Short mmCIF file of C-alpha atoms in Angstrom, two decimals:
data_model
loop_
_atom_site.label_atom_id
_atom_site.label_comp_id
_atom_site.label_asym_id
_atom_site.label_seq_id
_atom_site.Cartn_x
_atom_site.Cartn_y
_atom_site.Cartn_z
CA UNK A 60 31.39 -48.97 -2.85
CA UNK A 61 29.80 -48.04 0.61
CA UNK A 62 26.56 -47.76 0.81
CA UNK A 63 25.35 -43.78 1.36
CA UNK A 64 23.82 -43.29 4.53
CA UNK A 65 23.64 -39.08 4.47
CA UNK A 66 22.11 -36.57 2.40
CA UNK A 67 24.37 -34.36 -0.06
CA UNK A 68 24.49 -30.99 1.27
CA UNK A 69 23.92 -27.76 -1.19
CA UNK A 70 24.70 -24.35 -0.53
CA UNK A 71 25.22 -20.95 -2.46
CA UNK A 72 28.71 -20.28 -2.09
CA UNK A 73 28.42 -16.75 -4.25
CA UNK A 74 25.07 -14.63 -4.75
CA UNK A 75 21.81 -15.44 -3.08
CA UNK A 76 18.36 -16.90 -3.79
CA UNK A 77 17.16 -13.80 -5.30
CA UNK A 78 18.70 -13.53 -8.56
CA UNK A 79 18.90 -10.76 -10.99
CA UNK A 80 18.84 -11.38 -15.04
CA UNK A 81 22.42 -11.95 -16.37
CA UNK A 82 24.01 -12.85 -12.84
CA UNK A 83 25.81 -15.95 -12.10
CA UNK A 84 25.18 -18.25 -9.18
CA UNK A 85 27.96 -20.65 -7.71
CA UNK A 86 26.52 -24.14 -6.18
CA UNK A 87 28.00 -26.18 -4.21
CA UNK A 88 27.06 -30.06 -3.47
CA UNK A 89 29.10 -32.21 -0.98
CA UNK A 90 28.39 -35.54 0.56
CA UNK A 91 30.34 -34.89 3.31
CA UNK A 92 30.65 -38.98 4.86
CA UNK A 93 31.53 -39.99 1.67
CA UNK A 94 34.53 -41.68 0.31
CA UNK A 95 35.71 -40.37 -3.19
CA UNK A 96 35.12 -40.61 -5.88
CA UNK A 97 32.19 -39.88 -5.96
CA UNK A 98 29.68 -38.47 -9.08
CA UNK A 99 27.55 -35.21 -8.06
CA UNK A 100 24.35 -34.03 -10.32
CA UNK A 101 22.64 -31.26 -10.44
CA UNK A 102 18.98 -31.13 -10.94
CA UNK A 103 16.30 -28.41 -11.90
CA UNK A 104 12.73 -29.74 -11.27
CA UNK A 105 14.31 -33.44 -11.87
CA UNK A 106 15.79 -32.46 -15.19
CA UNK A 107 19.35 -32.74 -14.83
CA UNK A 108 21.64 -29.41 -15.67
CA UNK A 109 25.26 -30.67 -14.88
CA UNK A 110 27.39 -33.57 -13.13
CA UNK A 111 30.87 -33.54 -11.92
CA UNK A 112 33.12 -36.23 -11.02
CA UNK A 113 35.00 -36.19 -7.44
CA UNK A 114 38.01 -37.95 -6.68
CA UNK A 115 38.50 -36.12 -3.33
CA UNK A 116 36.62 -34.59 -0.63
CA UNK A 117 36.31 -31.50 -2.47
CA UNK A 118 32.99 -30.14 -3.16
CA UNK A 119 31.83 -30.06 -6.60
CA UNK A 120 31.18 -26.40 -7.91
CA UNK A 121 28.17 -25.50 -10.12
CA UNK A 122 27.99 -22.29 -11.92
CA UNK A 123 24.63 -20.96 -13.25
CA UNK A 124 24.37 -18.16 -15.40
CA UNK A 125 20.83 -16.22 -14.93
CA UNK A 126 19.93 -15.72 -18.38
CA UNK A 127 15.57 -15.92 -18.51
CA UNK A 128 13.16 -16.50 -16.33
CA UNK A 129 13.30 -20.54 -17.29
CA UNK A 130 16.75 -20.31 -15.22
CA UNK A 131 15.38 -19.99 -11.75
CA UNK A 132 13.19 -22.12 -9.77
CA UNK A 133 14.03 -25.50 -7.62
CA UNK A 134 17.67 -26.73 -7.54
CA UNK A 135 18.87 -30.54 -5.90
CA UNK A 136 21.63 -32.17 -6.49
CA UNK A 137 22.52 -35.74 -6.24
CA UNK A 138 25.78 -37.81 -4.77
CA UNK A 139 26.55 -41.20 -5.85
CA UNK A 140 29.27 -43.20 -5.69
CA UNK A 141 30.57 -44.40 -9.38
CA UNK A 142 29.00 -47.35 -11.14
CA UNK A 143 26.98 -47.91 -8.00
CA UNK A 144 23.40 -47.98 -8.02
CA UNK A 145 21.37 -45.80 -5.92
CA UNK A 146 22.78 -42.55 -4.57
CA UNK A 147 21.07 -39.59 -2.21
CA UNK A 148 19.26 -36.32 -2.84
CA UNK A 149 20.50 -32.86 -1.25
CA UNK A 150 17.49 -30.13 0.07
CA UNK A 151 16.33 -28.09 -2.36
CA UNK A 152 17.36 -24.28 -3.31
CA UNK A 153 14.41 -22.30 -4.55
CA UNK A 154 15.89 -18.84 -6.84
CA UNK A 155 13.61 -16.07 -7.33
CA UNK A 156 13.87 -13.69 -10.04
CA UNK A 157 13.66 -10.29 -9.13
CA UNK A 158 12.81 -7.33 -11.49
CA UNK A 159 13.29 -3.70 -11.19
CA UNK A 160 10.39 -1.26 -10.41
CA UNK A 161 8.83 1.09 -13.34
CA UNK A 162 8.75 4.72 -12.29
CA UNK A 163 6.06 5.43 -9.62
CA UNK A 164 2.85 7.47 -10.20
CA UNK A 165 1.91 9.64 -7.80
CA UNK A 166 -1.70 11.02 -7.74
CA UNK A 167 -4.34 12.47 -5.83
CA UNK A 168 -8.39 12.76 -6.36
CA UNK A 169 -7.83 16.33 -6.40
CA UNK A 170 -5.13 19.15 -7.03
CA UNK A 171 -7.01 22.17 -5.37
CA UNK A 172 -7.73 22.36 -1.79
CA UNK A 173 -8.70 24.85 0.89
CA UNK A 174 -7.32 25.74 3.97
CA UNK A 175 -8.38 22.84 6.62
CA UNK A 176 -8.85 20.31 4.37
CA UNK A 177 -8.08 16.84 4.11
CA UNK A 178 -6.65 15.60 1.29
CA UNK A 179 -5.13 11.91 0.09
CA UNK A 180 -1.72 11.45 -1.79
CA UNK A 181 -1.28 7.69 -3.52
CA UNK A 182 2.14 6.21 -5.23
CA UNK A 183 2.12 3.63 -7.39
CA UNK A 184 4.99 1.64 -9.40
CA UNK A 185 2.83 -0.86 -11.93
CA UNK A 186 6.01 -3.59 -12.52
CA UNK A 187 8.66 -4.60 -9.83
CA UNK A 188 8.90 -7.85 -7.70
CA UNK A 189 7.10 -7.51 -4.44
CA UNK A 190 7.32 -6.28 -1.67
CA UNK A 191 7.90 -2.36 -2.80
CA UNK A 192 8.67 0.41 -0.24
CA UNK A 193 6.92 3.87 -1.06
CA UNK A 194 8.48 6.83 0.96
CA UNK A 195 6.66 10.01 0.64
CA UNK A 196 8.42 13.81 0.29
CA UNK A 197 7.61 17.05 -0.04
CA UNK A 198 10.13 19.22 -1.62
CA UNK A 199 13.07 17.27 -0.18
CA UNK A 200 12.06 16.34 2.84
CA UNK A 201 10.12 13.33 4.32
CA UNK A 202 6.43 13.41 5.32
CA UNK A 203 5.78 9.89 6.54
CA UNK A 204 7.37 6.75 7.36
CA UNK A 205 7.51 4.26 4.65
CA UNK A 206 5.14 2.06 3.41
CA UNK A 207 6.37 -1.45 2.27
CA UNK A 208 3.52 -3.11 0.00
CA UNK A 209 3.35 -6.73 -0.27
CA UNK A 210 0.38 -6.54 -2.63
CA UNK A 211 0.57 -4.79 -5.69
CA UNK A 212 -1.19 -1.91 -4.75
CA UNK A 213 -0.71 1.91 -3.91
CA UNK A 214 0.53 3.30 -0.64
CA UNK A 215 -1.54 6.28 0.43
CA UNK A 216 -0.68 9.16 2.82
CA UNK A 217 -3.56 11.82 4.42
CA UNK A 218 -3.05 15.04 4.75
CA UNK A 219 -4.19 18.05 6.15
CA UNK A 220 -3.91 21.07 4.72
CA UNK A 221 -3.85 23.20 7.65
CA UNK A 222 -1.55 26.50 6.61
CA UNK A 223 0.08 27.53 3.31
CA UNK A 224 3.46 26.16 4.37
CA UNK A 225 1.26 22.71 3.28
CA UNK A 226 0.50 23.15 -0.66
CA UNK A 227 3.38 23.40 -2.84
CA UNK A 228 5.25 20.28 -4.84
CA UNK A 229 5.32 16.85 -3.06
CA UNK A 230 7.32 13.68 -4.57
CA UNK A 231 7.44 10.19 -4.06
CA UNK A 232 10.30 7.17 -4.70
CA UNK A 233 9.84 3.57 -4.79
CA UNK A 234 12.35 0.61 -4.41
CA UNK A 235 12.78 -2.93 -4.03
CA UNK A 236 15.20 -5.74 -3.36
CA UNK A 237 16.31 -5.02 -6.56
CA UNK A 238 20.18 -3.27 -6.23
CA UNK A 239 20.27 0.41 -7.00
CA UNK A 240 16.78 0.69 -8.38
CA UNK A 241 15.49 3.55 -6.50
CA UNK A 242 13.13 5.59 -8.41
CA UNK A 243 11.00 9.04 -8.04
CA UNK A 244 7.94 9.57 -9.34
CA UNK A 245 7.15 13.28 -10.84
CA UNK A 246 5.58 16.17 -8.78
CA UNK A 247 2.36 16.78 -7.89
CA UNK A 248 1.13 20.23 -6.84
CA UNK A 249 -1.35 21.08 -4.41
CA UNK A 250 -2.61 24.40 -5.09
CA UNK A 251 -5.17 26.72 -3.04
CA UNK A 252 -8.70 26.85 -4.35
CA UNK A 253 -10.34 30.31 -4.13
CA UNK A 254 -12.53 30.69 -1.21
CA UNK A 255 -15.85 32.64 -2.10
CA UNK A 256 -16.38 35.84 -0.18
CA UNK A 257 -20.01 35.56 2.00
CA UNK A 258 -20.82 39.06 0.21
CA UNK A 259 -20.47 37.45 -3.18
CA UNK A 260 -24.15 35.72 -3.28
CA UNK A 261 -25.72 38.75 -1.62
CA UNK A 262 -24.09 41.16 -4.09
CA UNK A 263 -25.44 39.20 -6.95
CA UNK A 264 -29.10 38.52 -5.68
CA UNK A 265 -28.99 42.34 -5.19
CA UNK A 266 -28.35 42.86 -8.75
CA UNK A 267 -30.96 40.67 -10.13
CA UNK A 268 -33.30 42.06 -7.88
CA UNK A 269 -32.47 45.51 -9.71
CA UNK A 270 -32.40 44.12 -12.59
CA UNK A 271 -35.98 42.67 -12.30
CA UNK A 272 -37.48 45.51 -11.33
CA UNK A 273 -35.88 47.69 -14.22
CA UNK A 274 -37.28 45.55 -16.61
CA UNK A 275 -40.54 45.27 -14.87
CA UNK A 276 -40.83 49.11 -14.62
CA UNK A 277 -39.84 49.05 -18.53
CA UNK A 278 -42.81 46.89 -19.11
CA UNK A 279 -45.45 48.70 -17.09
CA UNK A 280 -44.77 52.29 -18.57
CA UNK A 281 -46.83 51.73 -21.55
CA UNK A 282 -49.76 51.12 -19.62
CA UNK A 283 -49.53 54.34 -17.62
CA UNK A 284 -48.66 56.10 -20.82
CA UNK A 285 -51.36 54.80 -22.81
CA UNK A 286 -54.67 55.97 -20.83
CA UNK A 287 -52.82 59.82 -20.26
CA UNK A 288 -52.75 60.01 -24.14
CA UNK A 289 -56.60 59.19 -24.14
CA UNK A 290 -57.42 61.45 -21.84
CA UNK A 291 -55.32 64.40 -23.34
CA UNK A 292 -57.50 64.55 -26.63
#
């Protein structure tokens, strides 16, 4: 047989890199110079998987079925001609597992604020392969533009409450590269605090005032009482 002078090429012919649990993957390794037959081998971090004979210049087909997190990771395969010594590596195919995100918690430091106020608004979804795109909402439209996390962290939004038209229900949904794995988080309601009057202090440090000096006049009758019955007999 002829000696190999090329690399083996291998290409996904159906899904992609990032792989779902459960899907299948199609591979496919041709040595493309070659003359047949010629053996192809699949490898996953140099253990082998599969091999397929060739007796023309057809590719040969691998299909993987995604089935636990031990099923992705680094791919090669390997073309050699039969009974021959030697043979030639492809380039490598790295699959990804990607997960779908948990529901997203949105929160906020506080759930009463005045009128002029700023006040923050953070979403969260704990599981889900990175990167995870937060878009913010209240009632059912959109308040920001959306925030696309590579870190496992929360996006956060400012606001500022500047009329009434501002407090009221506000929602959040999170995604990822995962297919059709949007999800919304529950409301959160901003409600408005009660804003004391100026008056209010004033009114009640006039009251104790009146207070005190009731009591104090209470206290201070005997005494004018007391000499006026001594001076009566």
């Amino acid at each position: 047989f002829p000696e190999m002078v090329s690399n083996p090429k291998l290409v996904v012919v159906q899904g992609t890199l990032n792989v779902v649990m459960k899907q299948n993957v199609i591979l496919s390794c041709l040595y493309e110079p070659g003359s047949p037959p010629v053996r192809y081998t699949l490898f996953k971090h140099n253990q082998q998987v599969s091999a397929l004979n060739r007796s023309d210049l057809s590719p040969a087909l691998f299909t993987l079925t995604i089935s636990s997190a031990s099923d992705v990771g680094e791919y090669k395969c390997k073309a050699e001609h039969n009974n021959s010594s030697g043979g030639k590596y492809s380039n490598s195919l790295n699959f990804t597992l990607i997960e779908p995100i948990s529901k997203p918690v949105l929160s906020s430091p506080t759930s009463q604020a005045k009128k002029g106020q700023n006040v923050t608004l953070s979403c969260f979804s704990e599981n889900g392969s990175l990167p995870i795109t937060y878009l913010f909402f209240k009632g059912t439209q959109n308040i920001s533009p959306q925030k696309t996390m590579q870190k496992r962290e929360a996006a956060v939004i400012f606001l500022f409450m500047n009329s009434l038209s501002d407090f009221g229900t506000y929602k959040c949904k999170a995604n990822n590269s995962f297919p059709n794995n949007t999800k919304y988080s529950n409301g959160f309601n901003f409600t408005l605090a009660e804003e004391r009057s100026h008056s209010q202090p004033l009114i009640i440090s006039l009251g104790l005032i009146l207070l005190l000096l009731i009591i104090g006049f209470a206290l201070a009758i005997p005494f004018f009482l007391i000499p006026l019955y001594k001076a009566s007999e």
